[in-house]
Coordinates of C-alpha atoms in Angstrom, one line a residue:
M22 CA 1.2 -44.2 -7.4
Q23 CA 4.2 -42.6 -9.1
F24 CA 4.5 -39.8 -11.2
A25 CA 6.8 -38.6 -13.9
K26 CA 10.3 -37.3 -13.1
R27 CA 9.6 -34.4 -15.5
L28 CA 7.0 -33.1 -12.8
Q29 CA 10.0 -32.6 -10.3
P30 CA 11.3 -29.0 -11.1
L31 CA 7.8 -28.1 -11.6
R32 CA 6.7 -28.3 -8.0
S33 CA 7.4 -25.1 -7.1
N34 CA 5.7 -22.0 -8.9
V35 CA 5.9 -18.1 -8.1
F36 CA 2.7 -17.1 -8.2
A37 CA 1.6 -20.8 -7.4
D38 CA 3.6 -19.8 -3.9
M39 CA 2.4 -16.6 -3.1
D40 CA -1.5 -17.5 -4.1
R41 CA -0.9 -19.7 -0.8
A42 CA 0.6 -16.7 1.2
K43 CA -2.8 -14.8 0.2
A44 CA -4.2 -16.8 1.4
V45 CA -3.0 -17.3 4.2
A46 CA -3.8 -13.4 4.9
L47 CA -6.9 -13.6 4.5
A48 CA -7.9 -16.1 6.5
A49 CA -5.7 -13.4 9.1
G50 CA -8.5 -10.6 8.3
R51 CA -6.0 -8.8 6.1
Q52 CA -7.2 -6.5 3.7
V53 CA -4.5 -7.9 0.4
I54 CA -3.8 -5.5 -2.0
D55 CA -2.1 -8.0 -4.8
L56 CA 0.3 -6.6 -6.9
S57 CA 1.6 -10.6 -7.3
L58 CA 0.0 -11.6 -10.7
G59 CA 0.0 -9.7 -13.8
S60 CA -3.3 -10.0 -15.0
S61 CA -4.9 -6.6 -15.9
D62 CA -7.7 -5.3 -14.1
L63 CA -8.9 -3.1 -17.2
P64 CA -11.3 -4.1 -19.5
A65 CA -11.9 -5.7 -22.9
E66 CA -13.2 -3.3 -25.3
A67 CA -17.0 -2.8 -26.0
H68 CA -17.1 -3.6 -29.7
V69 CA -14.7 -6.8 -28.9
I70 CA -17.5 -7.9 -26.5
E71 CA -20.1 -7.1 -28.8
A72 CA -18.6 -9.6 -31.5
I73 CA -18.2 -12.2 -28.9
A74 CA -21.6 -11.6 -28.2
Q75 CA -23.2 -12.2 -31.6
S76 CA -21.2 -15.1 -31.8
L77 CA -23.1 -16.7 -29.3
H78 CA -26.6 -16.3 -30.8
D79 CA -24.7 -17.6 -34.2
R80 CA -25.3 -21.8 -33.6
S81 CA -22.6 -22.1 -36.3
T82 CA -19.7 -21.2 -34.1
H83 CA -21.2 -23.7 -31.6
G84 CA -19.3 -26.7 -33.0
Y85 CA -15.3 -27.5 -32.9
L86 CA -13.2 -25.1 -35.1
L87 CA -10.5 -26.6 -36.9
F88 CA -7.7 -24.6 -38.2
N89 CA -9.1 -24.3 -41.4
G90 CA -11.5 -22.0 -39.8
T91 CA -9.1 -19.9 -37.8
L92 CA -8.6 -18.4 -41.3
G93 CA -10.7 -15.0 -40.6
F94 CA -7.9 -14.6 -37.6
R95 CA -4.6 -15.5 -39.1
Q96 CA -5.9 -12.9 -41.8
A97 CA -6.4 -10.2 -39.2
A98 CA -3.3 -11.3 -37.2
A99 CA -1.0 -11.4 -40.8
N100 CA -2.1 -7.8 -41.7
W101 CA -1.6 -6.6 -37.8
Y102 CA 2.4 -7.9 -38.1
E103 CA 2.2 -5.9 -41.8
Q104 CA 0.5 -2.4 -40.4
K105 CA 3.0 -2.6 -37.4
F106 CA 6.2 -3.8 -38.7
G107 CA 6.2 -3.8 -42.5
I108 CA 6.6 -7.5 -42.4
K109 CA 5.1 -9.4 -45.0
V110 CA 3.2 -12.5 -43.0
D111 CA 0.9 -15.3 -45.3
P112 CA -1.6 -16.0 -43.0
E113 CA -1.8 -20.0 -44.4
T114 CA 2.3 -20.7 -43.6
E115 CA 3.3 -18.4 -41.2
V116 CA 0.8 -17.3 -38.5
L117 CA -1.3 -20.0 -35.9
P118 CA -3.7 -19.0 -33.3
L119 CA -2.6 -20.1 -29.5
I120 CA -4.5 -20.6 -26.6
G121 CA -2.5 -17.5 -25.4
S122 CA 0.5 -16.8 -25.6
Q123 CA 2.0 -19.5 -22.7
E124 CA 0.1 -22.6 -24.5
G125 CA 3.3 -21.3 -27.1
T126 CA 5.9 -21.6 -25.3
A127 CA 4.7 -24.2 -23.1
H128 CA 4.5 -26.6 -26.0
L129 CA 7.4 -25.4 -28.1
P130 CA 10.1 -27.3 -27.0
L131 CA 8.0 -30.6 -27.1
A132 CA 8.7 -30.4 -31.4
I133 CA 12.6 -28.8 -31.3
L134 CA 13.6 -30.8 -27.9
N135 CA 15.4 -34.2 -27.8
P136 CA 15.7 -34.8 -24.0
G137 CA 18.8 -33.5 -22.9
D138 CA 19.2 -31.3 -25.4
F139 CA 19.3 -27.4 -23.9
A140 CA 17.2 -23.9 -24.9
L141 CA 18.8 -21.3 -24.0
L142 CA 16.3 -19.0 -21.2
L143 CA 16.9 -15.6 -19.6
D144 CA 17.3 -15.0 -16.4
P145 CA 15.6 -13.8 -14.6
G146 CA 12.2 -15.0 -17.0
Y147 CA 9.1 -15.7 -17.2
P148 CA 8.3 -19.5 -15.3
S149 CA 6.7 -21.1 -18.0
H150 CA 9.5 -20.7 -20.7
A151 CA 11.2 -23.2 -18.6
G152 CA 8.0 -25.3 -18.0
G153 CA 8.2 -26.0 -21.6
V154 CA 12.2 -27.7 -21.6
Y155 CA 11.4 -29.6 -18.3
L156 CA 7.7 -31.0 -20.1
A157 CA 10.0 -31.6 -23.1
S158 CA 12.9 -33.5 -20.9
G159 CA 15.1 -30.7 -22.0
Q160 CA 18.0 -28.8 -19.8
I161 CA 17.7 -25.1 -19.5
Y162 CA 20.9 -23.3 -19.6
P163 CA 20.3 -19.5 -17.8
M164 CA 21.6 -16.3 -19.8
P165 CA 21.4 -14.3 -16.3
L166 CA 20.6 -10.5 -16.4
G167 CA 22.2 -7.9 -14.9
A168 CA 20.9 -3.9 -14.2
E169 CA 24.7 -3.4 -15.3
N170 CA 24.1 -4.7 -18.7
S171 CA 20.8 -3.7 -19.2
F172 CA 19.2 -6.5 -17.8
L173 CA 20.0 -8.1 -21.9
P174 CA 21.6 -11.1 -21.9
V175 CA 25.6 -11.9 -23.0
F176 CA 25.8 -14.1 -26.4
A177 CA 29.7 -15.1 -26.0
D178 CA 29.8 -15.7 -22.4
I179 CA 27.7 -19.1 -23.1
P180 CA 30.0 -22.1 -22.8
A181 CA 31.7 -23.6 -26.5
P182 CA 29.4 -27.0 -24.7
V183 CA 26.4 -26.2 -23.9
L184 CA 26.2 -24.5 -27.5
A185 CA 27.4 -27.7 -29.1
Q186 CA 23.9 -29.3 -27.1
S187 CA 21.8 -26.1 -27.4
R188 CA 18.6 -26.2 -29.6
M189 CA 16.9 -23.5 -28.7
M190 CA 17.3 -19.5 -27.8
V191 CA 14.5 -17.8 -25.7
L192 CA 13.8 -13.9 -25.2
S193 CA 10.6 -11.5 -24.3
Y194 CA 11.9 -7.8 -24.8
P195 CA 10.0 -6.0 -23.6
H196 CA 11.1 -8.3 -20.7
N197 CA 9.6 -9.4 -17.5
P198 CA 10.3 -9.0 -14.8
T199 CA 12.6 -6.9 -15.6
S200 CA 10.4 -4.1 -17.2
A201 CA 14.1 -3.7 -19.6
I202 CA 13.5 -3.3 -23.6
A203 CA 15.8 -4.3 -26.3
P204 CA 16.6 -2.0 -29.5
I205 CA 16.8 -3.8 -33.2
S206 CA 20.9 -4.2 -32.9
F207 CA 20.2 -7.0 -29.7
F208 CA 18.0 -8.8 -31.8
Q209 CA 20.3 -8.4 -34.7
E210 CA 23.2 -10.3 -32.8
A211 CA 20.6 -12.8 -31.4
V212 CA 19.3 -13.4 -34.9
A213 CA 23.2 -13.9 -36.5
F214 CA 24.3 -15.6 -32.8
C215 CA 21.2 -18.4 -33.4
Q216 CA 22.2 -18.1 -37.2
Q217 CA 25.2 -19.4 -36.8
H218 CA 24.8 -21.7 -33.7
N219 CA 21.8 -23.8 -34.9
L220 CA 19.5 -22.4 -32.4
V221 CA 15.3 -21.6 -33.2
L222 CA 14.5 -17.9 -31.9
V223 CA 11.8 -17.6 -30.2
H224 CA 10.8 -14.4 -28.9
D225 CA 7.7 -13.7 -26.1
F226 CA 5.8 -10.8 -26.9
P227 CA 3.4 -9.8 -24.8
Y228 CA 4.2 -6.4 -24.1
V229 CA 4.7 -5.1 -27.4
D230 CA 2.1 -1.9 -26.7
L231 CA 2.5 -1.6 -23.2
V232 CA 5.7 0.9 -23.5
F233 CA 6.0 4.9 -22.5
G234 CA 7.7 7.8 -23.2
E235 CA 9.1 7.2 -26.5
S236 CA 9.4 9.9 -29.1
G237 CA 7.4 10.2 -32.3
E238 CA 3.8 9.2 -32.8
W239 CA 2.3 5.8 -31.5
G240 CA 1.7 3.4 -34.5
V241 CA -1.9 2.8 -34.5
G242 CA -4.0 3.1 -37.0
S243 CA -8.1 3.4 -38.0
G244 CA -9.4 -0.1 -38.0
E245 CA -10.8 1.2 -41.9
W246 CA -11.0 -1.6 -44.3
G247 CA -11.4 -1.4 -48.1
S248 CA -14.2 -2.8 -50.0
R249 CA -11.8 -5.5 -51.6
G250 CA -10.8 -6.6 -47.9
E251 CA -7.8 -4.4 -47.7
S252 CA -6.0 -2.8 -45.2
L253 CA -6.0 1.0 -45.5
I254 CA -3.8 1.3 -42.3
L255 CA -0.6 1.8 -43.6
H256 CA 3.0 2.3 -42.2
A257 CA 2.3 2.5 -38.6
R258 CA 5.5 2.1 -36.1
S259 CA 5.9 0.0 -33.9
L260 CA 7.4 1.2 -30.9
V261 CA 9.6 -1.2 -29.9
P262 CA 11.5 -3.7 -32.5
S263 CA 9.6 -7.6 -33.4
I264 CA 12.5 -10.2 -33.6
L265 CA 11.2 -10.3 -37.2
Q266 CA 12.1 -7.4 -38.1
A267 CA 15.9 -8.6 -37.2
D268 CA 15.1 -11.7 -39.0
P269 CA 12.2 -10.5 -41.9
E270 CA 13.2 -13.6 -43.8
K271 CA 12.4 -15.6 -41.2
S272 CA 15.1 -17.8 -41.0
V273 CA 15.6 -18.9 -37.7
S274 CA 12.9 -17.0 -35.6
I275 CA 9.3 -17.6 -34.2
E276 CA 7.1 -14.6 -31.8
F277 CA 4.0 -14.9 -30.0
F278 CA 1.9 -12.7 -29.0
T279 CA -0.8 -12.5 -26.6
L280 CA -4.4 -10.0 -26.4
S281 CA -4.0 -10.6 -23.0
K282 CA -1.9 -7.7 -22.5
S283 CA -2.7 -4.8 -25.6
Y284 CA -6.5 -6.3 -25.3
N285 CA -7.3 -7.2 -21.3
M286 CA -8.6 -10.2 -22.9
G287 CA -6.6 -12.1 -20.6
G288 CA -8.9 -14.3 -19.6
F289 CA -10.4 -15.7 -22.8
R290 CA -6.8 -16.8 -23.6
I291 CA -6.5 -15.6 -27.0
G292 CA -2.6 -15.2 -29.0
Y293 CA -0.8 -16.7 -32.0
A294 CA 2.2 -17.5 -32.9
I295 CA 4.2 -16.0 -36.4
G296 CA 6.9 -17.0 -38.2
N297 CA 9.4 -19.0 -39.8
P298 CA 6.6 -21.6 -41.8
Q299 CA 8.7 -25.0 -40.6
L300 CA 8.8 -24.0 -37.0
I301 CA 5.2 -23.2 -37.5
N302 CA 4.2 -26.3 -38.5
A303 CA 5.6 -28.7 -36.3
L304 CA 4.1 -26.0 -33.7
R305 CA 1.0 -26.8 -35.2
Q306 CA 1.4 -30.3 -34.9
V307 CA 1.9 -30.5 -31.1
K308 CA -1.3 -28.7 -30.8
A309 CA -3.2 -30.9 -32.9
A310 CA -2.5 -33.4 -30.4
V311 CA -3.1 -32.0 -27.6
D312 CA -6.6 -29.7 -28.4
F313 CA -8.5 -28.0 -31.2
N314 CA -8.8 -24.3 -30.9
Q315 CA -11.2 -21.7 -28.8
Y316 CA -15.0 -21.1 -29.6
R317 CA -14.7 -19.2 -32.3
G318 CA -16.9 -16.2 -30.8
I319 CA -13.6 -15.6 -29.1
L320 CA -11.4 -15.5 -32.4
N321 CA -14.2 -13.3 -33.4
G322 CA -13.7 -10.6 -30.5
A323 CA -10.1 -11.2 -31.4
I324 CA -10.9 -9.9 -34.6
A325 CA -12.1 -6.9 -33.5
A326 CA -9.7 -6.2 -31.1
L327 CA -6.6 -6.5 -34.3
T328 CA -9.0 -4.9 -37.3
G329 CA -11.1 -2.2 -34.6
S330 CA -10.7 1.3 -33.3
Q331 CA -7.3 1.1 -31.5
S332 CA -8.3 3.9 -29.2
G333 CA -8.7 1.2 -26.2
V334 CA -4.6 0.1 -26.4
K335 CA -3.9 4.4 -26.5
S336 CA -5.8 4.5 -23.2
A337 CA -4.5 1.1 -21.4
V338 CA -0.9 2.8 -22.1
A339 CA -1.8 6.2 -20.9
T340 CA -3.4 4.0 -17.8
F341 CA -0.4 2.1 -17.0
Q342 CA 2.0 5.1 -17.6
G343 CA -0.2 7.0 -15.4
R344 CA -0.4 4.3 -12.3
R345 CA 4.2 3.8 -13.3
D346 CA 4.1 7.4 -12.3
A347 CA 1.6 7.5 -9.6
F348 CA 3.8 4.2 -7.5
I349 CA 7.5 5.4 -8.7
N350 CA 6.9 8.9 -7.1
A351 CA 5.1 6.6 -3.9
L352 CA 8.2 4.7 -3.6
H353 CA 10.6 8.3 -3.8
R354 CA 9.0 9.8 -1.4
I355 CA 9.6 6.5 1.2
G356 CA 13.3 6.6 0.5
W357 CA 13.2 3.6 -2.0
N358 CA 14.9 4.7 -5.3
V359 CA 13.6 2.4 -7.8
P360 CA 14.2 3.6 -11.9
T361 CA 11.7 4.3 -13.4
P362 CA 10.9 1.5 -16.3
Q363 CA 10.3 2.2 -19.8
A364 CA 7.5 -0.6 -20.7
T365 CA 5.3 -3.1 -19.4
M366 CA 2.8 -3.4 -16.5
Y367 CA 5.7 -4.2 -13.7
I368 CA 8.1 -2.3 -11.4
W369 CA 10.8 -4.2 -10.7
A370 CA 13.2 -2.9 -7.1
K371 CA 16.4 -3.7 -5.9
L372 CA 15.5 -5.0 -2.2
P373 CA 16.9 -3.0 0.3
S374 CA 18.6 -4.3 3.7
P375 CA 18.4 -6.6 5.5
W376 CA 16.0 -8.5 2.8
S377 CA 18.6 -7.9 -0.6
Q378 CA 19.0 -11.3 -0.5
N379 CA 16.2 -13.2 0.6
S380 CA 12.9 -11.9 -1.5
I381 CA 10.7 -14.8 -1.0
E382 CA 10.6 -14.1 2.7
F383 CA 10.1 -10.4 2.3
C384 CA 7.6 -11.1 0.1
T385 CA 6.2 -13.6 2.4
Q386 CA 6.4 -11.2 5.8
L387 CA 4.8 -8.4 3.6
V388 CA 1.6 -10.1 2.7
K389 CA 2.0 -11.5 6.3
Q390 CA 2.0 -8.2 8.1
T391 CA 0.6 -5.5 6.0
G392 CA -1.6 -7.4 3.1
V393 CA 0.9 -6.5 0.0
A394 CA 1.6 -9.6 -2.1
A395 CA 4.3 -8.9 -4.6
S396 CA 6.3 -11.6 -5.9
P397 CA 9.7 -12.2 -4.6
G398 CA 12.9 -11.5 -7.8
A399 CA 13.7 -15.4 -6.6
G400 CA 11.0 -17.3 -8.3
F401 CA 11.9 -16.2 -11.8
G402 CA 15.4 -17.5 -11.3
K403 CA 18.6 -17.2 -9.6
S404 CA 19.9 -13.6 -11.2
G405 CA 16.3 -12.1 -10.1
E406 CA 17.5 -12.7 -6.3
G407 CA 17.3 -9.8 -4.5
Y408 CA 14.5 -7.9 -6.6
V409 CA 10.9 -8.1 -6.0
R410 CA 8.0 -7.5 -8.8
F411 CA 5.3 -4.8 -8.2
A412 CA 2.7 -5.5 -11.0
L413 CA 0.7 -2.5 -11.6
V414 CA -3.2 -3.7 -11.6
H415 CA -4.6 -1.1 -9.1
E416 CA -5.1 2.5 -9.6
P417 CA -3.2 5.3 -8.0
P418 CA -4.8 6.0 -4.6
L419 CA -4.4 1.7 -4.2
L420 CA -1.1 2.1 -4.8
E421 CA -0.3 4.8 -3.5
T422 CA -1.9 2.5 0.0
A423 CA -0.1 -0.5 -0.9
V424 CA 3.8 2.5 -0.3
E425 CA 2.5 3.5 2.8
R426 CA 1.9 0.1 4.1
I427 CA 5.7 -1.2 2.9
A428 CA 6.4 2.0 4.3
Q429 CA 5.4 0.8 7.5
F430 CA 6.9 -2.9 7.1
L431 CA 10.6 -1.2 6.6
D432 CA 10.6 0.6 9.6

């Protein structure tokens, strides 16, 4: 058989590669402590599960779900954004349900890029961002991220010939894998740059809530609703900015949110796009050719998550902050001085000698010899080489055990 050339750059994937390495360790009898995949081990809240469970007994939820049937979810998403960021959103034209935000970042390039067009991507960055560009037969210009610039790209470094062929830029802050956050001033610069160069600005925003140690109150509401259905949650404060706060007219921007991190609903595959109505409509056209929507009961659960009590989100943030502190302190005790991240569920650690330029071999040998699985920085892009990413998806005692094994490996 002959396959399309666009599959060639998709053959290697950091998560698939580590999955094979974990399988080898398990076959050898190792107890694996998996810190390679950012899949939350925390459960979805009881009121979310109950909403889904009740839907199962409603036969009207068992058929196909078309766009008009998602209005309740789109309204909940629009209200959530208004409460958190103070941004007015039209649920009819500016919101689109997605099967996780990864569906959006993978499919949007099909609506924007023609073969040979450039997409400007973060390096290192989340692999599906590149995958979507390859599927659209586009080219990638990697924007290097370095610690010396707080892991933010330098737009002035993008060559003019590349810019002339570019159609989109993808950002994502808080950032996976580096855990960096970006100020509103950076987003304002990005919006102005994209407006100047006629670029679509894409912001992948899964870690909006997983931010630690911020001053001020955590902006959540009670989830109560008035008699006319209006939200009684007013003027909630966000911990990190939305790209739409820098582009309130939604002139060039689209943002992707998933319920996987804030609400521990990764397996339910529910997220949404929000932003420029033309971009939303274009993505909707691509989506219509690929699928309908998820089971209506999952959307009912998502509505319950977005409109109900946010105490579970606050609890999850506290849990991951405790894990971060335990893991960082343990690393410091063994002499690995890693900076304390302000956001996400990850630790981005600069590798010590002799592994400083061989992150893949480090992770392969680490899981083989100790059972501790991590993600090599090189798997996220060329600029990720020399780093390793640990996902904080276990309780502190097991995280500390993992560090003890790492110490033995490094000795």
